[in-house]
mmCIF file of C-alpha atoms in Angstrom:
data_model
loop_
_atom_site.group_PDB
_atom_site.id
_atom_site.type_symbol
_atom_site.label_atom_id
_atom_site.label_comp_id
_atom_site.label_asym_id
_atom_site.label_seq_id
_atom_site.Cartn_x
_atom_site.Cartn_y
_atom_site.Cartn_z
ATOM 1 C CA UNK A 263 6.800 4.391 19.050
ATOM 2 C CA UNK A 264 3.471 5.652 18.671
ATOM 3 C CA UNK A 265 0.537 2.929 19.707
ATOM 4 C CA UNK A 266 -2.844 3.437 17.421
ATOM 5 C CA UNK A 267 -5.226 1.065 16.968
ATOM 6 C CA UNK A 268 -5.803 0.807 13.260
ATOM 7 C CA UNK A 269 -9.070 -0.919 12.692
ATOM 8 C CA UNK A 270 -12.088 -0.847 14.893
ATOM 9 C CA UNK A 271 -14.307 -3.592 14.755
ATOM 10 C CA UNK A 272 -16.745 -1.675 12.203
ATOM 11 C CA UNK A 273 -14.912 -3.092 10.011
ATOM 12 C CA UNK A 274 -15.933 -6.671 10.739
ATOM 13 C CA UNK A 275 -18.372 -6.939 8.345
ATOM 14 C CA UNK A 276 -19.549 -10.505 9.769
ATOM 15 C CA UNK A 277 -21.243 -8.458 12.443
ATOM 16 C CA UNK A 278 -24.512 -7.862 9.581
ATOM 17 C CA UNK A 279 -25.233 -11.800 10.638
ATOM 18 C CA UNK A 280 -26.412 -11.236 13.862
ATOM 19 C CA UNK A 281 -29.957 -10.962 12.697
ATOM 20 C CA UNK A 282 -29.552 -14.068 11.226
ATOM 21 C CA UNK A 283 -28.301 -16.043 14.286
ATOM 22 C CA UNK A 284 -30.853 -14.033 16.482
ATOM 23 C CA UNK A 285 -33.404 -15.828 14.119
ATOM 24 C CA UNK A 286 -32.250 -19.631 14.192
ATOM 25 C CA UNK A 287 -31.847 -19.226 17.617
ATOM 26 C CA UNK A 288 -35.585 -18.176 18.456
ATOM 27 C CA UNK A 289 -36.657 -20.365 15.858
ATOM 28 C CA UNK A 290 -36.060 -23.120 18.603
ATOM 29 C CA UNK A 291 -37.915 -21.612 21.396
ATOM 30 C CA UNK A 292 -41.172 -19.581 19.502
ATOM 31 C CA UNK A 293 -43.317 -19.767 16.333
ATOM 32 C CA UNK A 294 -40.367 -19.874 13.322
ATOM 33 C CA UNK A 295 -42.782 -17.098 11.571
ATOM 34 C CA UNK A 296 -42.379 -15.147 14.921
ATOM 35 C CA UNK A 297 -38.741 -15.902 14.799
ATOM 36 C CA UNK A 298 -37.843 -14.812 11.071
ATOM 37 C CA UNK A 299 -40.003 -11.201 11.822
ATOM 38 C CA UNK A 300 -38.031 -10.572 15.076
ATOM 39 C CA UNK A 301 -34.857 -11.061 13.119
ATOM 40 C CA UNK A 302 -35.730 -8.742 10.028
ATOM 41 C CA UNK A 303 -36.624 -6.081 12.228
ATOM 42 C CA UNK A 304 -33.328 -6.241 14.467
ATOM 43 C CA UNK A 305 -31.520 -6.021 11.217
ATOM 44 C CA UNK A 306 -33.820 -3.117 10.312
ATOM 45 C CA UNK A 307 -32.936 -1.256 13.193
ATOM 46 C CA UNK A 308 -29.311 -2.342 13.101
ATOM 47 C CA UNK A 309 -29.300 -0.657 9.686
ATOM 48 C CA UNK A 310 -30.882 2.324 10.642
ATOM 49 C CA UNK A 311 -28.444 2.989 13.938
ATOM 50 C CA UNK A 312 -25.618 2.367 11.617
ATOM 51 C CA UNK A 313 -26.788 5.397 9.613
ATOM 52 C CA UNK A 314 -26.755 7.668 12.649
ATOM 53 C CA UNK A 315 -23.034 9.057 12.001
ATOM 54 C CA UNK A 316 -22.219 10.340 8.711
ATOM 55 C CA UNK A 317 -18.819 11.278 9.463
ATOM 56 C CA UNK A 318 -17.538 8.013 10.964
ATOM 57 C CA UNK A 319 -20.307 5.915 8.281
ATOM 58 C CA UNK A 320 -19.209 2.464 6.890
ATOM 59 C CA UNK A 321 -21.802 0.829 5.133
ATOM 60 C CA UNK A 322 -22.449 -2.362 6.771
ATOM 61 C CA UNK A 323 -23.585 -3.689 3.573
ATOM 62 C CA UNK A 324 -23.728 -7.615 4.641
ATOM 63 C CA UNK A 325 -25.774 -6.254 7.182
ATOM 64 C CA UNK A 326 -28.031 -4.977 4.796
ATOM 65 C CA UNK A 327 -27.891 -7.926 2.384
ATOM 66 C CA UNK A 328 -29.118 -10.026 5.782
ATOM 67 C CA UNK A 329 -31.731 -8.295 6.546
ATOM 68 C CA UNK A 330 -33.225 -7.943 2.877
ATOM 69 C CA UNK A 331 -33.300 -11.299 2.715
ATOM 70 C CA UNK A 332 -35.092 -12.003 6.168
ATOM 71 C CA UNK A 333 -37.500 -9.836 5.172
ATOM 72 C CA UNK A 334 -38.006 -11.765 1.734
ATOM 73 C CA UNK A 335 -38.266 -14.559 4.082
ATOM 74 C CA UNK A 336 -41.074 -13.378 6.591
ATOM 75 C CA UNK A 337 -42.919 -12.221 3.584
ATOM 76 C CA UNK A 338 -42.564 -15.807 2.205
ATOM 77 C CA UNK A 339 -43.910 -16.909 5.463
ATOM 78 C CA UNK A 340 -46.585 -14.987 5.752
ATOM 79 C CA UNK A 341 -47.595 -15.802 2.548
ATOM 80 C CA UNK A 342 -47.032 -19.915 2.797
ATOM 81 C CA UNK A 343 -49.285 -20.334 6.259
ATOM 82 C CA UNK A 344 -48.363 -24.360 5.430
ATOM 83 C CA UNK A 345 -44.608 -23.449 5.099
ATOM 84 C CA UNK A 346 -42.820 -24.723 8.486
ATOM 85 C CA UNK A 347 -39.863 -26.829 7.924
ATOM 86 C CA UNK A 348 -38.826 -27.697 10.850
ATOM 87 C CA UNK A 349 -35.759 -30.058 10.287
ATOM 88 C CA UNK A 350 -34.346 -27.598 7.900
ATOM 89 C CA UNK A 351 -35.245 -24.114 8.513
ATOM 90 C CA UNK A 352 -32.002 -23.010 10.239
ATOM 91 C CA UNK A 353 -29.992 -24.340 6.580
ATOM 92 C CA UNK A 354 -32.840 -22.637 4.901
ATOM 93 C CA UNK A 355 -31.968 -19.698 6.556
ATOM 94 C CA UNK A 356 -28.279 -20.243 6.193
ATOM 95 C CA UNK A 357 -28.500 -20.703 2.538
ATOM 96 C CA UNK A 358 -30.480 -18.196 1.583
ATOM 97 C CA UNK A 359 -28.314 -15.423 3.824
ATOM 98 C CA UNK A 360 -25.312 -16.541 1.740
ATOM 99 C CA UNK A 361 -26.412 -16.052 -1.406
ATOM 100 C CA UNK A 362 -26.078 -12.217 -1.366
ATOM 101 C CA UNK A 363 -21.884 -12.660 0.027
ATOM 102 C CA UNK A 364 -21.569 -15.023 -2.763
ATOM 103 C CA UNK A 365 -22.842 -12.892 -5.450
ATOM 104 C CA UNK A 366 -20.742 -10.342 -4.061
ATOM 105 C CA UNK A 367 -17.515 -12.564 -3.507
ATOM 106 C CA UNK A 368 -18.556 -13.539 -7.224
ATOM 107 C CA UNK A 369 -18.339 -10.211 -8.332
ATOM 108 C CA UNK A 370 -15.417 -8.891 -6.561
ATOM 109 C CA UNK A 371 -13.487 -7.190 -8.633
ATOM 110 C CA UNK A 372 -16.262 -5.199 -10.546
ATOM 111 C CA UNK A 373 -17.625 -4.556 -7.372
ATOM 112 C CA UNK A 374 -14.405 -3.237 -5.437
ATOM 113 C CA UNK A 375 -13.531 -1.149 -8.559
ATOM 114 C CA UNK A 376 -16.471 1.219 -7.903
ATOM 115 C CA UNK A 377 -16.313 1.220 -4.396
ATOM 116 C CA UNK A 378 -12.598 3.077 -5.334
ATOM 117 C CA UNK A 379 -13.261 4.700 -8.370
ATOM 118 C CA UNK A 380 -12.301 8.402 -8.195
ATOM 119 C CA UNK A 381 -15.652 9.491 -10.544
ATOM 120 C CA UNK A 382 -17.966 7.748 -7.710
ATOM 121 C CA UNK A 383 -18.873 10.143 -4.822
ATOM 122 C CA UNK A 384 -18.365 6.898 -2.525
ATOM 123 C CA UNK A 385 -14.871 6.847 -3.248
ATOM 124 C CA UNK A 386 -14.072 7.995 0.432
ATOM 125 C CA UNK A 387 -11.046 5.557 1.913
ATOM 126 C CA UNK A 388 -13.547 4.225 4.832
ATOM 127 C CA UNK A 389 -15.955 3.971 1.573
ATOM 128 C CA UNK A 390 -13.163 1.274 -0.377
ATOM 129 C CA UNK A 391 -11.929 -0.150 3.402
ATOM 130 C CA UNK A 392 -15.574 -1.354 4.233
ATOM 131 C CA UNK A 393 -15.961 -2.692 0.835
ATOM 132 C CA UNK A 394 -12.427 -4.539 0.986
ATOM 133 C CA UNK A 395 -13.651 -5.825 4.923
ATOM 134 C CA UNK A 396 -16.903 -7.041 2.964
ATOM 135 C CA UNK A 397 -15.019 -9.230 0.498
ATOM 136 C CA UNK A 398 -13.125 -10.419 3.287
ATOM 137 C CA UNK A 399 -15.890 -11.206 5.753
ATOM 138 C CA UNK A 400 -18.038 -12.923 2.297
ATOM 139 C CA UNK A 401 -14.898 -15.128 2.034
ATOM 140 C CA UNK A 402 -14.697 -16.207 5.339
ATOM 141 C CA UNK A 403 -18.185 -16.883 5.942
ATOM 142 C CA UNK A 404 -18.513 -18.642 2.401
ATOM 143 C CA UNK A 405 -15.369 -20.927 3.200
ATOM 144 C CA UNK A 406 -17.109 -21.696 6.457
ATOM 145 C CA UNK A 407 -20.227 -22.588 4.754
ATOM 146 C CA UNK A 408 -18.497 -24.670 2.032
ATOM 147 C CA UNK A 409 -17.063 -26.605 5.560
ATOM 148 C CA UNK A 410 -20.828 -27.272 6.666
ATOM 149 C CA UNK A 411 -21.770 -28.181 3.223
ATOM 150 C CA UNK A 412 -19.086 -30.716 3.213
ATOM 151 C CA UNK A 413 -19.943 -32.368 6.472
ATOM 152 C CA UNK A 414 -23.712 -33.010 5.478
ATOM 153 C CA UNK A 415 -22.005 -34.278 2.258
ATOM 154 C CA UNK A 416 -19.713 -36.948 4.188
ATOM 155 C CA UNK A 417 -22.248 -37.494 6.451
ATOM 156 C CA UNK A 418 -24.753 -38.720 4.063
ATOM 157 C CA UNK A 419 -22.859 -40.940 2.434
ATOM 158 C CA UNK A 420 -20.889 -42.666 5.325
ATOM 159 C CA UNK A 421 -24.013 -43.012 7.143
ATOM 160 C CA UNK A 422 -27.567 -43.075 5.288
ATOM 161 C CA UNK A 423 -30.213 -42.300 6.488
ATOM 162 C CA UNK A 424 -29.053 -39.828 8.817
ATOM 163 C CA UNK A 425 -30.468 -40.619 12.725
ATOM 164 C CA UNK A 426 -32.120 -37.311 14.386
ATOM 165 C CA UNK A 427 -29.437 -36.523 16.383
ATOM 166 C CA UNK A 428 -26.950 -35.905 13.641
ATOM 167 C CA UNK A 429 -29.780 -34.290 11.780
ATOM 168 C CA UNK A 430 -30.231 -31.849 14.537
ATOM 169 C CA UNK A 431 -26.994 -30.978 14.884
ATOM 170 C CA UNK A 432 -26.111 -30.576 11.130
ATOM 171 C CA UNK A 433 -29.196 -28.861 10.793
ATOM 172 C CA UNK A 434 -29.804 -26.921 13.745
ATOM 173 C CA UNK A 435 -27.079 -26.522 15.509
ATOM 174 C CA UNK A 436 -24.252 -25.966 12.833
ATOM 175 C CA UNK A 437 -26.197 -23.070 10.794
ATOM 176 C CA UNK A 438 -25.743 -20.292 14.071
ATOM 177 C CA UNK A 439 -21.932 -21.468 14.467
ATOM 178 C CA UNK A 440 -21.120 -20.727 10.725
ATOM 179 C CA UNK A 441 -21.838 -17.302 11.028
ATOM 180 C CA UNK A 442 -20.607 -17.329 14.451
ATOM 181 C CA UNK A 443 -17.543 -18.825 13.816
ATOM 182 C CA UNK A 444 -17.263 -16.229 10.838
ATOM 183 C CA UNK A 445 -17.335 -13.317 13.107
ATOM 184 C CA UNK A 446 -15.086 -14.644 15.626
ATOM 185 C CA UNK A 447 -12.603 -15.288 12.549
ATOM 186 C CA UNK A 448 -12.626 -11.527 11.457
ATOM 187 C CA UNK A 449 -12.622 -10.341 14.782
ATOM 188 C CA UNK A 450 -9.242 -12.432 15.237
ATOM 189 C CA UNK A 451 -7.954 -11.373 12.365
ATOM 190 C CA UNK A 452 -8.712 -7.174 12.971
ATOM 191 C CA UNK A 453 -7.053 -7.692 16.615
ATOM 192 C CA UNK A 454 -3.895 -9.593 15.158
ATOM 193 C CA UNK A 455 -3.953 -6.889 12.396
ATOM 194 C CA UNK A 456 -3.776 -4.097 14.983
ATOM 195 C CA UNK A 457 -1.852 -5.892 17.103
ATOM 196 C CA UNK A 458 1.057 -5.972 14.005
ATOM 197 C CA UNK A 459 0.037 -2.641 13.363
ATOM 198 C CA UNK A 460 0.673 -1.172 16.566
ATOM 199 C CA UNK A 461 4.093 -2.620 16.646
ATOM 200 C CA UNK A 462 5.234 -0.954 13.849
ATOM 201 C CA UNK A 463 6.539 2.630 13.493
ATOM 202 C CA UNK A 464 5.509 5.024 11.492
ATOM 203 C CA UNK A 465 6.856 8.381 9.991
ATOM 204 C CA UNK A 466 4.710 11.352 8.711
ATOM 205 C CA UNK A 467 4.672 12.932 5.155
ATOM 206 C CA UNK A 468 5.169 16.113 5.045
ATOM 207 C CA UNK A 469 5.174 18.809 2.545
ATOM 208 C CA UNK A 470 7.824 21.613 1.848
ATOM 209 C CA UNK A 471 6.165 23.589 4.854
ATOM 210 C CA UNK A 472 6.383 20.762 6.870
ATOM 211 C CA UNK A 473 2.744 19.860 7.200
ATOM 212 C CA UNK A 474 1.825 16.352 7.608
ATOM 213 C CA UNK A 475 -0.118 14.977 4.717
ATOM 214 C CA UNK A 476 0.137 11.298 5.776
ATOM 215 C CA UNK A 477 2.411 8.398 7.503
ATOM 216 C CA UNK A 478 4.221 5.443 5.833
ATOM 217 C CA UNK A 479 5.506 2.433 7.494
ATOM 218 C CA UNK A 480 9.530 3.030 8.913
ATOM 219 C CA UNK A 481 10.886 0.549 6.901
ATOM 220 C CA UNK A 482 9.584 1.342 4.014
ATOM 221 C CA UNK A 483 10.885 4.017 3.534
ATOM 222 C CA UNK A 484 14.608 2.654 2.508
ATOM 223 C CA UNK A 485 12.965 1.423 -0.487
ATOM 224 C CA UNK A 486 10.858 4.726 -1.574
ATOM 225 C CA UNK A 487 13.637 7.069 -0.376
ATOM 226 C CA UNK A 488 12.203 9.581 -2.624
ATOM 227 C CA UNK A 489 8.831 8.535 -3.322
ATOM 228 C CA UNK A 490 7.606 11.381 -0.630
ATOM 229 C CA UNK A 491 9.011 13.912 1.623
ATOM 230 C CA UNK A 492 9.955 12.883 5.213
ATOM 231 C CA UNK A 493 10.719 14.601 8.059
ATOM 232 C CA UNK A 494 14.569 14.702 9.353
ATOM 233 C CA UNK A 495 16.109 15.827 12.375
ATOM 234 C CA UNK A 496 20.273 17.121 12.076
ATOM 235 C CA UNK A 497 22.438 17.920 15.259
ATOM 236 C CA UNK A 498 25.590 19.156 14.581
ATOM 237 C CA UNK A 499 28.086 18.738 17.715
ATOM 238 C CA UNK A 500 30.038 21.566 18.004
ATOM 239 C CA UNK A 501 33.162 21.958 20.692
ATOM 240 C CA UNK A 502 35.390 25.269 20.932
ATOM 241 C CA UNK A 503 34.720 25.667 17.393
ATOM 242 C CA UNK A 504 34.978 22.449 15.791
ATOM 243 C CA UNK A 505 32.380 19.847 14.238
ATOM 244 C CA UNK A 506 32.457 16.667 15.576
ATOM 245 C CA UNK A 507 31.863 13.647 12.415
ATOM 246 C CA UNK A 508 31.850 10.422 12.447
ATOM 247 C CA UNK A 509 31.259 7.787 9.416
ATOM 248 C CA UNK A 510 28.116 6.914 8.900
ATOM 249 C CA UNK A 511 26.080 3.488 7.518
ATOM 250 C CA UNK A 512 23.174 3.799 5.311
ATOM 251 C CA UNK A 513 24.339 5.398 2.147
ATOM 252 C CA UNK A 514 25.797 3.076 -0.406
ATOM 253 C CA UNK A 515 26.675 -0.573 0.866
ATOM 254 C CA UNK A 516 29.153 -0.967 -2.241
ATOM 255 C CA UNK A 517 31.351 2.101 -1.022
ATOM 256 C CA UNK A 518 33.020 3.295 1.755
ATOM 257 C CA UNK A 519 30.934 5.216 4.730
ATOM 258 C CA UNK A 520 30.873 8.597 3.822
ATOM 259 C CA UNK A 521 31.501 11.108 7.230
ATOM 260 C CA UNK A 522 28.818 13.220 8.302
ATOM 261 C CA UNK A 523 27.043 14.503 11.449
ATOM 262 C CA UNK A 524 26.874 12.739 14.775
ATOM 263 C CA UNK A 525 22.996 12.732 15.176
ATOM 264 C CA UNK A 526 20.475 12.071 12.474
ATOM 265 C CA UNK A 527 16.944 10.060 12.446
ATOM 266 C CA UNK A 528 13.594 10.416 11.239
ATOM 267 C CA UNK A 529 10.485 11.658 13.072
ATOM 268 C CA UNK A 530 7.779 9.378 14.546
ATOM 269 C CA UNK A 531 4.377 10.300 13.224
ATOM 270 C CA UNK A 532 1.982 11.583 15.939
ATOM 271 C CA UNK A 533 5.037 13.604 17.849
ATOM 272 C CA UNK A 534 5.936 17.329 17.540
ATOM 273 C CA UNK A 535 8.991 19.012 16.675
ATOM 274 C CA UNK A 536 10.125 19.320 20.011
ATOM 275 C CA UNK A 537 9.482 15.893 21.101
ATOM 276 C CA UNK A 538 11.334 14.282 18.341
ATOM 277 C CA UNK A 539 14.910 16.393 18.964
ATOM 278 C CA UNK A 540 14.255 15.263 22.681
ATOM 279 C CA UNK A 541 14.179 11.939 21.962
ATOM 280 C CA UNK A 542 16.638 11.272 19.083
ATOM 281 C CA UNK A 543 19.153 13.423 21.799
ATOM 282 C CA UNK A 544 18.195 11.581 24.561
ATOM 283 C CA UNK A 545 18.935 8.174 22.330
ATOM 284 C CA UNK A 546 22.414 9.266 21.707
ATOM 285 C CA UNK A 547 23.349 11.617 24.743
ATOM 286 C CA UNK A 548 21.674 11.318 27.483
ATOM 287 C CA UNK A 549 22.962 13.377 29.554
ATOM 288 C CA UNK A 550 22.540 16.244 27.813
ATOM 289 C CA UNK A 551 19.682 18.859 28.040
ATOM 290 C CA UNK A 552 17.031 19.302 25.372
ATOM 291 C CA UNK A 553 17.542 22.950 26.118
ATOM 292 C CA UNK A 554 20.645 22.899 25.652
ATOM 293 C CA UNK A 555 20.086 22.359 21.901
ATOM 294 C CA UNK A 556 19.639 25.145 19.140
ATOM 295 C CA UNK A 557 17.196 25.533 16.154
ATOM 296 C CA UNK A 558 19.098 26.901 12.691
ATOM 297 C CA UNK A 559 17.308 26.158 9.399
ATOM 298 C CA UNK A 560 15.124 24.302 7.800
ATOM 299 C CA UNK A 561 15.659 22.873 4.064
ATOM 300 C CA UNK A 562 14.137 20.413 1.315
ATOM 301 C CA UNK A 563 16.525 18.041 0.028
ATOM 302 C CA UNK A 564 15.993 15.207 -2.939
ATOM 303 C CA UNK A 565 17.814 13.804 -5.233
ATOM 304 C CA UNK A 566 18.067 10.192 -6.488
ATOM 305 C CA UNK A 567 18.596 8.700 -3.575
ATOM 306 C CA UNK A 568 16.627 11.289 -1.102
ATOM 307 C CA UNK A 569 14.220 12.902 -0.198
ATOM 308 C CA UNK A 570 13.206 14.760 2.649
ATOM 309 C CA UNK A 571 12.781 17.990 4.852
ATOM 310 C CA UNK A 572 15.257 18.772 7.340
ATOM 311 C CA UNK A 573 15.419 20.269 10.580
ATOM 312 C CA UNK A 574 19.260 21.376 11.425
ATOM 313 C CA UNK A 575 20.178 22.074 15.087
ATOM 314 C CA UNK A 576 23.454 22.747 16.741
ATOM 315 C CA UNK A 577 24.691 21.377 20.266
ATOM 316 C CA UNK A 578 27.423 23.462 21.399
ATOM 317 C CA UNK A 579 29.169 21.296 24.046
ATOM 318 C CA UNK A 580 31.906 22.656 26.712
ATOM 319 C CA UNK A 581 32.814 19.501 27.461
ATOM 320 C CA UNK A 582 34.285 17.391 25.267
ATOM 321 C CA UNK A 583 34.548 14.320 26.950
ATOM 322 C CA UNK A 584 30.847 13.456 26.418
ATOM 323 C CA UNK A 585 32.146 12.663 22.644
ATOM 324 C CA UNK A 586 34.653 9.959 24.051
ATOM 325 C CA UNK A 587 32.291 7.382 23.771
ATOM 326 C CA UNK A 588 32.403 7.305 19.806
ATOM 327 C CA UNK A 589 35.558 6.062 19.094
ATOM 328 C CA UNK A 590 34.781 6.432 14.946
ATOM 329 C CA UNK A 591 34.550 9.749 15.689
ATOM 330 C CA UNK A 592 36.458 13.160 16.161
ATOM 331 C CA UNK A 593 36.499 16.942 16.240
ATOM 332 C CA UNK A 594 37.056 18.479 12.723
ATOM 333 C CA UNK A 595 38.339 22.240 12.267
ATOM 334 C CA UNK A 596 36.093 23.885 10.140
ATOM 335 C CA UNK A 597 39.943 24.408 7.852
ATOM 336 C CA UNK A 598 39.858 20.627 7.374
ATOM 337 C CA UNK A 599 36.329 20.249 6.457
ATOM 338 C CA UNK A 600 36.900 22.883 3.717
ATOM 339 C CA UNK A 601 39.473 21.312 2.249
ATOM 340 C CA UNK A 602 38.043 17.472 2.132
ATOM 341 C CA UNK A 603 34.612 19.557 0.342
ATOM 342 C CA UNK A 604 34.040 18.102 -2.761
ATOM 343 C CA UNK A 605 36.046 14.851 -2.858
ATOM 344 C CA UNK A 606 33.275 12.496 -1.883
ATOM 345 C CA UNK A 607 34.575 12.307 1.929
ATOM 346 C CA UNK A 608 31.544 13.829 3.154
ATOM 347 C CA UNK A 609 27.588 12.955 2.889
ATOM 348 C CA UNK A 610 25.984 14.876 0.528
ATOM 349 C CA UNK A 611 23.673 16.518 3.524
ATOM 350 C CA UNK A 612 26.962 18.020 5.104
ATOM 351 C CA UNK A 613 28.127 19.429 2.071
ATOM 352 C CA UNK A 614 24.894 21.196 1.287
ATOM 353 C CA UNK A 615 24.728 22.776 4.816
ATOM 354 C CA UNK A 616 28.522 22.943 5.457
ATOM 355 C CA UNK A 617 28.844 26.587 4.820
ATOM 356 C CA UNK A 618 25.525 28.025 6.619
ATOM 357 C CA UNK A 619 26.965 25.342 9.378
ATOM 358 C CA UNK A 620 30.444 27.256 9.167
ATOM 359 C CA UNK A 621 28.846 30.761 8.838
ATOM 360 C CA UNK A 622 26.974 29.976 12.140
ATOM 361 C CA UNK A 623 29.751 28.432 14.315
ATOM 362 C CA UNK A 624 32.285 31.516 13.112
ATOM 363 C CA UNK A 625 29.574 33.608 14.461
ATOM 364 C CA UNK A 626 28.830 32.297 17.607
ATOM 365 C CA UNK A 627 32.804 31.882 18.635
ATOM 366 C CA UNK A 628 33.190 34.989 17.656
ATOM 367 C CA UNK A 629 30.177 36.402 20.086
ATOM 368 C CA UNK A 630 32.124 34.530 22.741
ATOM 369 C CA UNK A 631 35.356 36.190 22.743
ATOM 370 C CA UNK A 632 33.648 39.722 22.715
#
């Protein structure tokens, strides 16, 4: 299985509040004018370092949305010399950074609909993921808000007027954990995302020539079997001259297993050719050399049920005893096969390769004996 990480932690959006929570917290130790300027400009140059690399660029557009309005805010302080409220200037600040997520959360749908339209030149995929991660993070931080707006609420009215100490923490203290508690929430949520992630296994999408042009989740694909093309890798077992088969699951529940080749599975996305055969080999005989193993064809198949690009290779083994071990199976003259063509025995895989299969087995035995 191939570990990735998925999601980086650009995509916590709930990072663009840490101008915010730099502000409330000097707010309690300098001049709250002093405070609110100090936090515009770290958003300012938060902004501008996020702009540094266009190729890996997410908008960090709560980020921005912060920092526009703490600038609104210093300019509202510089103009109000007489405006310094001191019990409340931490929920000041708290409500008036949440008014651009909830215009946004508001606005959703519009909103994520141009971020993925195909006629917008922003219509990148890290374009519509930081967009979706901004929806998220508004949620979050919104829900958590709603929370501190509900404990004032209960607070006032179980026990009015409100003594400074619960008026210092509700206004004070609580505004910084909102949006701290947002970003630790989205940062959970990324590492339990890429901790499923990684757990997972994926296989590529290939085209006809066998270049990867994506990956879908393993287990999907039993339910889009011909949605796109995927990678397969064939061994044929071959002993003095016969196939070895063996029924086979995975076709059609309802009817009987249909016979086919000993080896078959998928590719893992992120390995090679050559590292796949080793390890779908190695999974079924061990103790057996890669090398040992021959390349024949490649070929497209689909069909209703089907779809993929397979790689065909041939094991020629001396000894026969290896195959002991699969009791469903046997050795099948290439006579028998013939005959049993055609009558739904066989998987429809071996029946389309059955005679370049024969053609090269007749060819090799007969390079033997001269």
């Amino acid at each position: 299985m191939i570990q990735q990480k998925v999601l980086s932690s650009k995509f916590n959006m709930s990072l663009g509040f840490v101008p915010v929570i730099l502000s409330i917290l000097l707010s309690e130790l300098i001049a709250q004018d002093i405070a609110i300027c100090i936090g515009a400009g770290t958003g300012v140059l938060l902004s501008l370092h996020s702009m540094r690399n266009k190729k890996t660029y997410i908008p960090p557009i709560l980020l921005y949305c912060t920092t526009g309005m703490l600038l609104l805010l210093s300019v509202m302080t510089l103009i109000l010399n007489n405006y310094h409220p001191y019990m409340s200037f931490p929920f000041v600040q708290e409500i008036c950074v949440l008014i651009p997520p909830f215009i946004l959360y508001h606005h959703r749908n519009s909103f994520l609909k141009r971020q993925t339209s195909p006629t917008q030149s922003c219509c990148k995929r890290r374009f519509a993921q930081g967009a979706e991660a901004t929806i998220v993070s508004a949620r979050v931080v919104l829900i958590m808000s709603l929370l501190h707006l509900l404990i004032i609420l209960c607070s006032i009215l179980l026990s009015h007027p409100l003594g400074d100490t619960t008026c210092y923490i509700l206004f004070h203290i609580a505004p910084p954990l909102v949006f701290i508690a947002s970003i630790l929430f989205n940062q959970f949520g990324i590492s339990y995302f890429n901790t499923v992630m990684n757990q997972m296994q994926f296989v590529p999408i290939v085209n006809i020539k066998g270049e990867v042009i994506g990956k879908a989740i393993a287990s999907e694909t039993v339910g889009r079997k011909n949605a796109y093309i995927y990678p397969v890798v064939r061994i044929a077992v071959v002993s003095h001259g016969m196939l070895f088969l063996r029924p086979r699951s995975g076709y059609n529940p309802k009817k009987r297993e249909k016979t086919d080749l000993l080896i078959e599975d998928y590719l893992i996305y992120g390995e090679n050719l050559q590292e796949g055969v080793q390890r779908i080999l190695r999974h079924t005989l061990p103790t057996v050399a890669p090398e040992e193993l021959c390349f024949n064809f490649m070929h497209h198949v689909k069909n209703k049920s089907t779809n993929r690009l397979v790689y065909l290779f041939t094991l020629d083994l001396k000894d026969d005893s290896l195959l002991q071990n699969f009791a469903n199976g046997k050795l099948w003259t290439l006579r028998q096969i013939e005959h049993n063509l055609g009558k739904g025995f066989f998987s429809d895989s071996l029946e389309l390769e059955f005679e370049q299969l024969k053609t090269i087995i007749y060819t090799r035995e007969k390079y033997k004996e001269s």
